[in-house]
Coordinates of C-alpha atoms in Angstrom, one line a residue:
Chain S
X137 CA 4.6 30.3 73.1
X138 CA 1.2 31.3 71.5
X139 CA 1.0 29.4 68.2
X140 CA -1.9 28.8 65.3
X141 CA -4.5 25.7 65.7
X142 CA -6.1 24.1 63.4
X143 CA -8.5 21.4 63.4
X144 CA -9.1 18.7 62.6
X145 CA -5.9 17.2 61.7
X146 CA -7.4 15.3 59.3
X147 CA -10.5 15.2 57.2
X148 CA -11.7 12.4 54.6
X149 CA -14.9 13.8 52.7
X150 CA -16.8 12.8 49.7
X151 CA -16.8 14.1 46.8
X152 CA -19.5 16.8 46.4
X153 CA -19.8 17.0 49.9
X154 CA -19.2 20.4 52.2
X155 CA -16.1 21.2 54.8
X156 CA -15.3 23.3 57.2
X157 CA -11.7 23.6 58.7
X158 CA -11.0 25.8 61.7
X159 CA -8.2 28.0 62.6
X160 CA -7.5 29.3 65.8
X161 CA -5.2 32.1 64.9
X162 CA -2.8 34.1 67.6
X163 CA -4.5 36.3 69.8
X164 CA -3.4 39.6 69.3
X165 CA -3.4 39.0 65.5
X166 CA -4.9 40.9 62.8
X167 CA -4.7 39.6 59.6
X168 CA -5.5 35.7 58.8
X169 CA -4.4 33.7 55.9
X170 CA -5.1 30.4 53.9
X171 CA -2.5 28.5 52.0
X172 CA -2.9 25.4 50.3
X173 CA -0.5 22.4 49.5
X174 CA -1.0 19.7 47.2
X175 CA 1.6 16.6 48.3
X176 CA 5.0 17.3 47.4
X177 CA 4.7 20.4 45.8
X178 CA 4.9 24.3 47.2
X179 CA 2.5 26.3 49.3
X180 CA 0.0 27.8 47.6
X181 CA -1.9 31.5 48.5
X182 CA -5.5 31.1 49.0
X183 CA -6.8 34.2 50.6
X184 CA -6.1 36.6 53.0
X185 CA -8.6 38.6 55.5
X186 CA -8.2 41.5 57.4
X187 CA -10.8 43.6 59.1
X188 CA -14.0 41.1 58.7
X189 CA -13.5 41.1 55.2
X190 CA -11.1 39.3 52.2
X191 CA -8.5 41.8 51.6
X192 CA -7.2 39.6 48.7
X193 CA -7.7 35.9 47.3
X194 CA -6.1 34.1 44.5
X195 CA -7.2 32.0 41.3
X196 CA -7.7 29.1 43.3
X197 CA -9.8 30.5 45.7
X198 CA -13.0 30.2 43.7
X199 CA -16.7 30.1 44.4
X200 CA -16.8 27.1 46.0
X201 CA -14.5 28.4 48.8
X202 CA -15.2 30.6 51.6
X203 CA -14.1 32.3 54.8
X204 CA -15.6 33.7 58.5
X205 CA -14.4 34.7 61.2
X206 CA -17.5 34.1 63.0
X207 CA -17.1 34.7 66.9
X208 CA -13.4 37.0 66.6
X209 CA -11.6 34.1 67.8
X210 CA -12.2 31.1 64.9
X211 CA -11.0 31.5 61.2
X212 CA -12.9 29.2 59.3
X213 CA -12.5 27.6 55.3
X214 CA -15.2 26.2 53.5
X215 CA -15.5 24.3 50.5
X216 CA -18.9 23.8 49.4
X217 CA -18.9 20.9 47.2
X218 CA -15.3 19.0 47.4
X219 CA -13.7 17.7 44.2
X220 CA -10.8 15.2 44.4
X221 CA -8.1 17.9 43.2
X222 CA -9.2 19.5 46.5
X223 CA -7.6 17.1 48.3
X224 CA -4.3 18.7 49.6
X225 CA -2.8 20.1 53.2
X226 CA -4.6 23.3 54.1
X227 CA -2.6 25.6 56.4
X228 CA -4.1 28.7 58.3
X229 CA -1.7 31.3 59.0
X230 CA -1.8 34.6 60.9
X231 CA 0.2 37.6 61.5
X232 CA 0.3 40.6 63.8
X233 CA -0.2 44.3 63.4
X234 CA 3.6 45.6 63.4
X235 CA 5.3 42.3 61.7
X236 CA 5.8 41.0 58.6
X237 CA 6.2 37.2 59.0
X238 CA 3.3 35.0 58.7
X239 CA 2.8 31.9 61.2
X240 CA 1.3 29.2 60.7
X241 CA -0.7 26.1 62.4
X242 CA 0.2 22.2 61.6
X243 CA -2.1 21.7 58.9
X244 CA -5.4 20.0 58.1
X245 CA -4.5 17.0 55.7
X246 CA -8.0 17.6 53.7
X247 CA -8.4 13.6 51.5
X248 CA -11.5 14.0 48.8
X249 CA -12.7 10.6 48.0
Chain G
X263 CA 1.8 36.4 39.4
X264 CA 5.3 36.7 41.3
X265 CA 7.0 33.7 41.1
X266 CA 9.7 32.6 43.0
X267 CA 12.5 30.5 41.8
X268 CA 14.0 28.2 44.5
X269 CA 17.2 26.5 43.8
X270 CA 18.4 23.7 44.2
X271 CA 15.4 20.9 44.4
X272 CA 17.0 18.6 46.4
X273 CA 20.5 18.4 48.2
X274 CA 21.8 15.1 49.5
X275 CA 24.9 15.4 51.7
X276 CA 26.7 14.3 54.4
X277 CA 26.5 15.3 58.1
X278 CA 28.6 17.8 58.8
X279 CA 29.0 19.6 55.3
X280 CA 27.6 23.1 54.3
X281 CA 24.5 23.8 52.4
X282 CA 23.1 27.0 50.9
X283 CA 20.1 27.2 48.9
X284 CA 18.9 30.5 47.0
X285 CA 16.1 31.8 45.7
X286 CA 15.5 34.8 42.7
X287 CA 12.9 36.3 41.5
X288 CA 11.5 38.5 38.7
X289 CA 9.7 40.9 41.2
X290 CA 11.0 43.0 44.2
X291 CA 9.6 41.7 47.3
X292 CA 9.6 43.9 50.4
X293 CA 10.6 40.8 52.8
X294 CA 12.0 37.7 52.7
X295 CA 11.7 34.5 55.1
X296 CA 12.4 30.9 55.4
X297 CA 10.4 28.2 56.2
X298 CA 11.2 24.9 57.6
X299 CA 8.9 22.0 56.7
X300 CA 9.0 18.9 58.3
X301 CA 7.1 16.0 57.0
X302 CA 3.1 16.5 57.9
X303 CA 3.3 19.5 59.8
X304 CA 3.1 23.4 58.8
X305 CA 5.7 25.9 57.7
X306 CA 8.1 26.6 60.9
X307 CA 9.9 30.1 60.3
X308 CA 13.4 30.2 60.7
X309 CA 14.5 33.6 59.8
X310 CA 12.9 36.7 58.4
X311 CA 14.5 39.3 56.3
X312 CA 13.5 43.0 56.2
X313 CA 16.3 45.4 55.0
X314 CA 18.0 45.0 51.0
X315 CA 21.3 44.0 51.6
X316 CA 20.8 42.5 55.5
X317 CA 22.5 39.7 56.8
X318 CA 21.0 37.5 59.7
X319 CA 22.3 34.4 61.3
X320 CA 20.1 32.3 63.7
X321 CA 22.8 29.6 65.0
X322 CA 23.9 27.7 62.2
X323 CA 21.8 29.3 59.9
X324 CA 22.8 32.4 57.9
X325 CA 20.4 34.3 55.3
X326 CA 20.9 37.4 53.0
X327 CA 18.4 39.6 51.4
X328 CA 19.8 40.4 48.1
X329 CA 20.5 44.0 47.7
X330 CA 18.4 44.0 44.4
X331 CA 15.5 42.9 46.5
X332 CA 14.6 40.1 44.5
X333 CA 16.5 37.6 45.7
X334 CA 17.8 35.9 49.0
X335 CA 20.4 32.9 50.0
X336 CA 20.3 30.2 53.5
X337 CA 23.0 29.2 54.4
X338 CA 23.3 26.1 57.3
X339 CA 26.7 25.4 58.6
X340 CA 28.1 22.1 60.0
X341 CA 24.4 20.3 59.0
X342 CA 22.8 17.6 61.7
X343 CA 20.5 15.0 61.0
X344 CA 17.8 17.2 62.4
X345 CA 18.2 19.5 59.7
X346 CA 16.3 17.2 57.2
X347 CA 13.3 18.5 55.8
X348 CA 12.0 20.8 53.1
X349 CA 13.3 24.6 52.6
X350 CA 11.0 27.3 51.7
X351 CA 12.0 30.5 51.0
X352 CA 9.0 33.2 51.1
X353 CA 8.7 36.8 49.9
X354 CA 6.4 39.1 50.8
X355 CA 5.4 42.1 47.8
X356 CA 6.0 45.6 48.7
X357 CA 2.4 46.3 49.5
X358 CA 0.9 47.1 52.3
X359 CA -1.6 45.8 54.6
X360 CA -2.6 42.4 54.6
X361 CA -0.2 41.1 52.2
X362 CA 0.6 37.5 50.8
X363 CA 3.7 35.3 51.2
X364 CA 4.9 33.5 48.0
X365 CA 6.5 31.0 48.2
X366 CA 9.4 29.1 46.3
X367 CA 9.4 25.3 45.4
X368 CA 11.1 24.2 48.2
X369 CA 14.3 22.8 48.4
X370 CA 14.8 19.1 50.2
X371 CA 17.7 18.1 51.8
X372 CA 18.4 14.9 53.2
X373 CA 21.4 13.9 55.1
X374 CA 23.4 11.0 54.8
X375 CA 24.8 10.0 58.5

C-alpha cells in the first residue's frame, strides 16, 4: 500500500541552527501538507502546497520556515534558525486529486537544544 | 480560525465496553475524518465522512457526520486493547482546492484489561 515517508525519524539540532526534513509524499498525489505537534497536544496546520507553490500557511508558519518541492518527488521543511519551542513532531501529509482525506507519514520527532 | 471542539479528553474503560467520542464546532466543515494516533507515529485514518447526515461503519467503528455540518460522533463497539491510543477527529472547510484539515484535541483512551 503506497504510504508518506519521512525522514529522518529523528533530528536533535541546536539552537539557531538550520533543518531540513523530507517527505516523500504518494505518487500520484497533488497537494502536500505540513502539520506540526507539540508533545501531548493536537496537530497543528503549517502549510499547504499545491501546484509548485503555497496555496495556504498558517500563523505559525513564519519566516523562518520554508517549503520545496525540488526534484517532483521530495517535499521538503525548513527552518532557518531553530528555537527550542520548535521542538515538536513534524508530520508531512499528502492527498490526491479526486479525495478529500489527507495521509500522512510517521513523523519527524524534530528536539531543539 | 475554525476550531474544533473534541470531547471527551480522556476515557478510561474496560475491555469490552462501548466508547463514543464527539466533536462540534462553530464552523461548517465540508468533511469530516478520524484519526488514530498511536504513541510516536503519524495520524492513521480510520474513517472519512463526506455527505451531512452520513453514517459509516468500518468494523467496530461507527461515525456520523452531523446533519448541521459542524459536528460528527465515533463510535467503537466491544473495545480491545489494541484500541488504545489518541482520537482525532478532523474537518476539512468547505473550500476548495488544496484545503487544510483541523483538527480537534484528541481524545485518549486507555483500556483497562
Amino acid at each position: 500500500e503506497p504510504e508518506v515517508t519521512q525522514t529522518p525519524s529523528h533530528q536533535v539540532t541546536q539552537m539557531g541552527q538550520e533543518v531540513i526534513l523530507r517527505c516523500v509524499p504518494i505518487s500520484n498525489h497533488l497537494y502536500f501538507y505540513w502539520y506540526r505537534q507539540i508533545l501531548g497536544q493536537k496537530v497543528e496546520f503549517l502549510v499547504s502546497f499545491y501546484n509548485n507553490e503555497i496555496s495556504e500557511k498558517s500563523e505559525i508558519f513564519d519566516d523562518q520556515f520554508s517549503v520545496e518541492r525540488p526534484d517532483g518527488s521530495n517535499f521538503t521543511l525548513k527552518i532557518r534558525s531553530t528555537k527550542l519551542e520548535d521542538s515538536a513532531m513534524y508530520f508531512c501529509a499528502s492527498r490526491g486529486p479526486g479525495g478529500t482525506e489527507a495521509f500522512f507519514g510517521q513523523g519527524t520527532r524534530l528536539t531543539v537544544v | 480560525g475554525q476550531q474544533l471542539n473534541q470531547s471527551p479528553q480522556s476515557m478510561f474503560i474496560q475491555e469490552g465496553e462501548d466508547v463514543s467520542m464527539n466533536c462540534t464546532s462553530s464552523s461548517i466543515f465540508n468533511t469530516w475524518l478520524w484519526y488514530k494516533q498511536d504513541p510516536g507515529e503519524g495520524p492513521v485514518l480510520l474513517i472519512a465522512l463526506y455527505k451531512a447526515g452520513e453514517l459509516t461503519s468500518n468494523g467496530r467503528l461507527t461515525a456520523q457526520f452531523g446533519i448541521t455540518r459542524k459536528d460528527s460522533f465515533l463510535n467503537i463497539s466491544a473495545s480491545i486493547p489494541s484500541d488504545v491510543g489518541i482520537y482525532f477527529c478532523a474537518g476539512g472547510p468547505p473550500i476548495q482546492g488544496a484545503q487544510k484539515l483541523v483538527f480537534g484535541q484528541g481524545t485518549r483512551l486507555t483500556i483497562n484489561p
